[in-house]
Each structure stands twice: as structure tokens, then as C-alpha cells.
CSV table of C-alpha atoms in Angstrom, one decimal:
chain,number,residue,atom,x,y,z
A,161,UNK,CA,21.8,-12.7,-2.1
A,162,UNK,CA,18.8,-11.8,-3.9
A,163,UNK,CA,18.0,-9.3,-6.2
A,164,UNK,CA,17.5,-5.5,-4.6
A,165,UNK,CA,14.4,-4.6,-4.7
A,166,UNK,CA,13.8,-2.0,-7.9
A,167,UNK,CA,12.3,1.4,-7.1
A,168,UNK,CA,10.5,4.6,-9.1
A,169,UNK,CA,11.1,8.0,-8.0
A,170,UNK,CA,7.9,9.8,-9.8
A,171,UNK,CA,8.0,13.3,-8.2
A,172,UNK,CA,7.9,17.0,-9.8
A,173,UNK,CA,10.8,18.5,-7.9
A,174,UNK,CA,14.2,17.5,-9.0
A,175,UNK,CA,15.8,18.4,-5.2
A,176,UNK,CA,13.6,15.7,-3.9
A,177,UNK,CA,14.1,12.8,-6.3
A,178,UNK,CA,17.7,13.1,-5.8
A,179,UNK,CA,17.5,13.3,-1.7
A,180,UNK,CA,15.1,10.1,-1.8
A,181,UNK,CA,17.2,8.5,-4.6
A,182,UNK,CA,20.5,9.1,-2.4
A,183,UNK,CA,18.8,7.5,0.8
A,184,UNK,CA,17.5,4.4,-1.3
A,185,UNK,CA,20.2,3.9,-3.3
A,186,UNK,CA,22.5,3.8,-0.4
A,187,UNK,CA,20.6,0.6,0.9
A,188,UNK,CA,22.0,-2.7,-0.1
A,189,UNK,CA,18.6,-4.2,-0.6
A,190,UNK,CA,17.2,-1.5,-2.8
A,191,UNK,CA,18.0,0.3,-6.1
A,192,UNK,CA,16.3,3.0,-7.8
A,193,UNK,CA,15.8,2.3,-11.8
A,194,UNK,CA,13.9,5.0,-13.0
A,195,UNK,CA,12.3,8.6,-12.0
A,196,UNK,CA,9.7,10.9,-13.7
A,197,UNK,CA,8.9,14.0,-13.0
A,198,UNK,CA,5.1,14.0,-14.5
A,199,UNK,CA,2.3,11.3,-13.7
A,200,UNK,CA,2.4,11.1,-17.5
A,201,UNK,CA,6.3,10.3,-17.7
A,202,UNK,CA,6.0,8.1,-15.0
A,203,UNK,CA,3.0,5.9,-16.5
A,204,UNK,CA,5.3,5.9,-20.2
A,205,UNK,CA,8.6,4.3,-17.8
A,206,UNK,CA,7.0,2.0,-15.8
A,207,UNK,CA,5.6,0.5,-19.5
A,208,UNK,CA,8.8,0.3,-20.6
A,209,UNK,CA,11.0,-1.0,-17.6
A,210,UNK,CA,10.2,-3.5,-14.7
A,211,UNK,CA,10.2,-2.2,-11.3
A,212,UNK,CA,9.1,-3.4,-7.6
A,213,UNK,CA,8.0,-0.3,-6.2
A,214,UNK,CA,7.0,2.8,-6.8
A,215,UNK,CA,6.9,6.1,-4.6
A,216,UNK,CA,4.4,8.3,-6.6
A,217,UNK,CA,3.9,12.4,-5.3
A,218,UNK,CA,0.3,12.5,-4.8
A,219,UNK,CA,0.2,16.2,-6.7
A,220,UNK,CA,1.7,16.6,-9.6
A,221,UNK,CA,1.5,18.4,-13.7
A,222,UNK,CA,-0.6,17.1,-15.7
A,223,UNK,CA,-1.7,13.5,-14.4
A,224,UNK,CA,-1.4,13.4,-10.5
A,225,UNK,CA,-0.6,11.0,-8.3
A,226,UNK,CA,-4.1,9.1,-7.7
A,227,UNK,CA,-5.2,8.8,-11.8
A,228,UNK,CA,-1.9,7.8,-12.4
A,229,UNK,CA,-2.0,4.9,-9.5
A,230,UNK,CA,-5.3,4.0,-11.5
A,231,UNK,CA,-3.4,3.5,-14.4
A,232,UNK,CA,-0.5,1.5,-13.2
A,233,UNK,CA,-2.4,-0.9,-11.4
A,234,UNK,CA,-4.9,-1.6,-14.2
A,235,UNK,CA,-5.7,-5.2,-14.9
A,236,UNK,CA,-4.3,-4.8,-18.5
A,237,UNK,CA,-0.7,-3.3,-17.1
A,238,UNK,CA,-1.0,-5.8,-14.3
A,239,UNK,CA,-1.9,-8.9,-16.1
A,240,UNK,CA,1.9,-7.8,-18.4
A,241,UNK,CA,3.9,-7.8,-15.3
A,242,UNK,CA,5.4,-11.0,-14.1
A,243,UNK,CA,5.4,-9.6,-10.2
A,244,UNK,CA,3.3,-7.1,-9.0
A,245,UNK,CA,3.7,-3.5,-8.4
A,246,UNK,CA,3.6,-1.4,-5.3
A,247,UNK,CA,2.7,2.2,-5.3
A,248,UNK,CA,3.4,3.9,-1.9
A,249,UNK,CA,1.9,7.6,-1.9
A,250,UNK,CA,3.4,10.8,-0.8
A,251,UNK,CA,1.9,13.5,0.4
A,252,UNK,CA,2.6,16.5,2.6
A,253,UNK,CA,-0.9,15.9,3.9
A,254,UNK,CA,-1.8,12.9,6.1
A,255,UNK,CA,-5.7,13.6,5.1
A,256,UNK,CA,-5.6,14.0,1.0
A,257,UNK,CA,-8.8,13.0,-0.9
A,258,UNK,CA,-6.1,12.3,-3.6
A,259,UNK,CA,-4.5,10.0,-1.3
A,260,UNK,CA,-7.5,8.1,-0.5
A,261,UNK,CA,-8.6,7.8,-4.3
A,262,UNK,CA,-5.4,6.1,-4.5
A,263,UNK,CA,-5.4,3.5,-1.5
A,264,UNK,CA,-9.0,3.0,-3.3
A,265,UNK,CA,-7.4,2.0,-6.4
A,266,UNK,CA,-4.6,-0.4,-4.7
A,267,UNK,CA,-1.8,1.7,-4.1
A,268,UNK,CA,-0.2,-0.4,-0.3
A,269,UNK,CA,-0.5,2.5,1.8
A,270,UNK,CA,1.1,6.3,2.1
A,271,UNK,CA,3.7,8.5,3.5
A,272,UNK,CA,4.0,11.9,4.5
A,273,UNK,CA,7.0,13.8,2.5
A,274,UNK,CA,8.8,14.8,5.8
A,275,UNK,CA,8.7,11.2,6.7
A,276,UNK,CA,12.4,9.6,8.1
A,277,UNK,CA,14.7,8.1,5.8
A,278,UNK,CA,14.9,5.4,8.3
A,279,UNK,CA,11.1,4.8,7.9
A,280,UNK,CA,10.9,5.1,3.8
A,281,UNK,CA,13.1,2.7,3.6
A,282,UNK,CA,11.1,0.2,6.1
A,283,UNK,CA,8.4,1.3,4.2
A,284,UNK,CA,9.7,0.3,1.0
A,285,UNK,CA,10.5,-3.1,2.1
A,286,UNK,CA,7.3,-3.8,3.9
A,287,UNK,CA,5.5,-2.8,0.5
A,288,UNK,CA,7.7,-5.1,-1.2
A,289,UNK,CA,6.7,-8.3,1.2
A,290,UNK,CA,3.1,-7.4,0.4
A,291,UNK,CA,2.1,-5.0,3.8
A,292,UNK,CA,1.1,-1.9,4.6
A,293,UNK,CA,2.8,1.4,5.3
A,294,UNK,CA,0.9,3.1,7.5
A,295,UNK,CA,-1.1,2.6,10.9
A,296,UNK,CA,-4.3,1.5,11.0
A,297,UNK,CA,-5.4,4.8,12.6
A,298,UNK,CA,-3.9,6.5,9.9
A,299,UNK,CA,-5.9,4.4,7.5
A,300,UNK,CA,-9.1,5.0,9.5
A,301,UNK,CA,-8.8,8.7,9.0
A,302,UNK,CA,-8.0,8.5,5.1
A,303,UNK,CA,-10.5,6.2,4.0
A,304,UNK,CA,-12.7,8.8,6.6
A,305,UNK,CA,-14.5,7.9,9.4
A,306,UNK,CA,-17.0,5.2,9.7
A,307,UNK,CA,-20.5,6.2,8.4
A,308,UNK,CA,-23.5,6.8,10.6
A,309,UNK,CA,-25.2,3.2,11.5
A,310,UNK,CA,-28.5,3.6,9.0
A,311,UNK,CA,-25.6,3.9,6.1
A,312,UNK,CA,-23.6,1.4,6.0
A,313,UNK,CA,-23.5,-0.7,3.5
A,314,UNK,CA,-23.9,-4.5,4.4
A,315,UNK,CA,-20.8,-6.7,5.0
A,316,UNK,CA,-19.3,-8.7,2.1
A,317,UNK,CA,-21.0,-12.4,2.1
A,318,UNK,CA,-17.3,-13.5,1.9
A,319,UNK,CA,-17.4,-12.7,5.3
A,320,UNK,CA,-19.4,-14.9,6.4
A,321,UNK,CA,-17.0,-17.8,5.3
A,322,UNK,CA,-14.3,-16.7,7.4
A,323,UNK,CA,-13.6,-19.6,10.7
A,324,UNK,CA,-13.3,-17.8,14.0
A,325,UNK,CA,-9.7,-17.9,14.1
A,326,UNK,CA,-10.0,-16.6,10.8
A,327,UNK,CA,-12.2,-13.4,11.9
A,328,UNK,CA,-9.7,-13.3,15.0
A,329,UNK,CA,-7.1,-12.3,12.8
A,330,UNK,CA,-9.3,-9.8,10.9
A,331,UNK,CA,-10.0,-8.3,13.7
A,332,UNK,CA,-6.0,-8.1,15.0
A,333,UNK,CA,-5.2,-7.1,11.3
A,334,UNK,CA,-7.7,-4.2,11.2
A,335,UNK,CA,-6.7,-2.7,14.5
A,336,UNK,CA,-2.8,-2.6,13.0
A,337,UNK,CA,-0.9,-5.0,15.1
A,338,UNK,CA,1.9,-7.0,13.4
A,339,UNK,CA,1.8,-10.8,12.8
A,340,UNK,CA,4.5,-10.9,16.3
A,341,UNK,CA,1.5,-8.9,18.0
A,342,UNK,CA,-1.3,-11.2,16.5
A,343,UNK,CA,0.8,-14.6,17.4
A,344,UNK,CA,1.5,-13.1,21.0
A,345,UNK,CA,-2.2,-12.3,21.5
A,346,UNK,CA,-3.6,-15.3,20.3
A,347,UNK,CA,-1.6,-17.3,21.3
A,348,UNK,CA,-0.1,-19.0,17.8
A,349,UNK,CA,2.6,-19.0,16.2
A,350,UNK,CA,3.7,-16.2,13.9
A,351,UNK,CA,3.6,-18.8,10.6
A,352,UNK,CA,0.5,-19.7,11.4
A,353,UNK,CA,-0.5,-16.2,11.9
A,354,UNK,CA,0.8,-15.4,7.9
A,355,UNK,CA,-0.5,-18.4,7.0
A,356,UNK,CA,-4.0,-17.0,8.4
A,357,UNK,CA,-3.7,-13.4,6.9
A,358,UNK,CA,-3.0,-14.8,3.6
A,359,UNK,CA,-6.3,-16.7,3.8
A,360,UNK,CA,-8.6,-14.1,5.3
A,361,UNK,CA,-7.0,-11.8,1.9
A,362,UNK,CA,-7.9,-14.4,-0.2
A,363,UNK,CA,-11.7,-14.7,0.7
A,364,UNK,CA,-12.6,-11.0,1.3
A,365,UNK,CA,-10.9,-10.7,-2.4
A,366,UNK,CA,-8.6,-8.0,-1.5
A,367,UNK,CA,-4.7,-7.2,-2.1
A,368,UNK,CA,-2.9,-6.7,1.0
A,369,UNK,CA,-3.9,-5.0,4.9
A,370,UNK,CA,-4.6,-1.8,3.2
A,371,UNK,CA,-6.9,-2.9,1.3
A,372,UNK,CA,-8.2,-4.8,4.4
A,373,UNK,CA,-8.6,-1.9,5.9
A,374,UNK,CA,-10.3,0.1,3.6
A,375,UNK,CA,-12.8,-2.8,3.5
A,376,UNK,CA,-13.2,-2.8,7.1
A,377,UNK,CA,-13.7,0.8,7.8
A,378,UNK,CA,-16.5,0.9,4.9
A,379,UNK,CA,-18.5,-1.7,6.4
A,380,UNK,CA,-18.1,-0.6,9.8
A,381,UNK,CA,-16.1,-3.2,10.8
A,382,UNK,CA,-13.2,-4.6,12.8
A,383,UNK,CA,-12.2,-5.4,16.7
């Protein structure tokens, strides 16, 4: 069996910490190893411990939830860590600016606090495996809508090196579906389809489907 997956409880209110931490640690897969109650204490753990993922309140005392996302995911923290680390926002808002100006920074996606234990925990493990936690329409509102046609910006040149399977599967990704629905609608096989994604990340120089996303919606992009 493999490790479980090592999670951060950063949130303000005590009551909450303890509800998520019950739900998590009652997973065989996952295990929480540290909480904070500040975006300061939190930035001070997570250089101090290792962890996997990390589900950061958006609003919090002194630093909130997007600055300290800036922090964590710095090149100098992230070029210390030997795996990578996943910051999954929460927010009682589905439309946050603070939200956004952390899915700008690299934080994998965001949930709403009332959000099912059922689905933080999916959530948690999709993270993990490098997706995203929330639906492309979600995303689409966050990152805001797409600007009028005389301002926006040109597409990436990295674009242009994509194959047309390639941008096929940009296109599937961008619209939400799931590497099952991309293999069924194009007729491939899901390994290829992963195989694919992985590429399309790699040229457009971005993270994870998020981040995809993000990219996609700026440049007015997408199926």
C-alpha cells in the first residue's frame, strides 16, 4: 500500500479544522499532518514539515489565503520540496477575487466551505494525481469572463506547436470533460488521452487543467 496522502488544515476557526480533519483522517488514503490557524502559521509549518496537500481558507488574520498560496508555491519553497504541493482553496464564495488571485498563482482549483465530505475528499485525491477540483464553468466564472474581442491578448506562440490531436484535447480539457470523456469522444484510448494532456501541459508551460484553464479563458480560447 502506498503512503496516505499528507494533508494541511490552514483555517481560522478551530470547529472547522477539526470537522475537515475528522472526515480526512477517517480515509485510509489520506492523513492530516499539520493545521494553522493564520496564513502566517501556516507558511512557518509547511517550512518545517512535508506535506501533499493543502486546504488553505481563502480569508483569514493577518496573511490570507491568496498571498499565502503566493508564498508556498514560490520557486525558492518549491525548488526545496522533493514532490510538489497542492493548495486547494476554500471559500464560502464561488466568485472570490481572492480565490482567483490564488488559482493565478498555482493553487489546483477551489471549493466552497459547505462543499460534501464525499466531494473534499475526491477533491483531495484528484489534487494529489495532478487535476483540477472544480468545473470548468466554475473556472470560467473565477478567472471572469472572456474579454471583449478588441482585448484580448494574443495566444501563446506555444500554441501553435500543438498537433491537431494535440489541440483536440485542449479543447476537451478546456470544456471540463475527464480523460474517460475525451477517450470516448475521440475515439482513443484513455492512456493515450493522459499521455496527450501531459504534453499539451508541457508546451503551453502550465501546471495542471487549472492552469489550463486559466490560460484558455484569458486568451479567449477553447472548444
Amino acid at each position: 500500500m502506498s503512503d496516505p496522502i499528507r494533508v494541511v488544515l490552514v483555517d481560522d476557526q478551530p470547529l472547522f479544522r477539526a470537522g475537515v480533519g475528522a472526515v480526512v483522517d477517517a480515509q485510509a488514503d489520506l492523513r492530516v499532518v499539520g493545521e494553522a490557524g493564520t496564513g502566517a502559521e501556516a507558511i512557518a509549518l509547511l517550512d518545517r514539515i512535508e506535506a501533499d496537500v493543502v486546504l488553505l481558507d481563502i480569508r483569514m488574520p493577518d496573511v490570507d489565503g491568496a498571498e499565502a498560496a503566493r508564498r508556498l508555491l514560490s520557486p525558492e519553497r518549491a525548488a526545496r520540496r522533493p514532490r510538489p504541493l497542492r493548495i486547494i482553496v476554500l471559500t464560502t464564495f464561488g466568485l472570490d477575487e481572492r480565490a482567483r488571485a490564488a488559482i493565478d498563482v498555482g493553487a489546483s482549483g477551489f471549493l466552497l466551505k459547505d462543499a460534501s465530505p464525499e466531494f473534499l475528499v475526491a477533491a483531495i485525491r484528484a489534487v494529489h494525481a495532478g487535476s483540477a477540483v472544480a468545473a470548468a464553468g466554475d473556472l470560467a466564472a473565477l478567472v471572469g469572463a472572456t474579454p471583449v474581442l478588441d482585448a484580448l491578448p494574443a495566444p501563446p506562440a506555444a500554441l501553435a506547436t500543438l498537433s491537431e490531436r494535440e489541440r483536440n484535447v485542449f479543447d476537451a480539457a478546456v470544456e471540463g470533460l475527464s480523460n474517460a470523456e475525451i477517450a470516448a469522444r475521440l475515439f482513443l484510448s484513455e492512456s493515450t488521452v493522459k499521455t496527450h494532456v501531459s504534453t499539451v501541459l508541457a508546451k503551453l508551460g502550465v501546471r495542471d487543467r487549472v492552469q489550463l484553464v486559466v490560460l484558455a479563458h484569458r486568451h479567449g480560447l477553447g472548444g
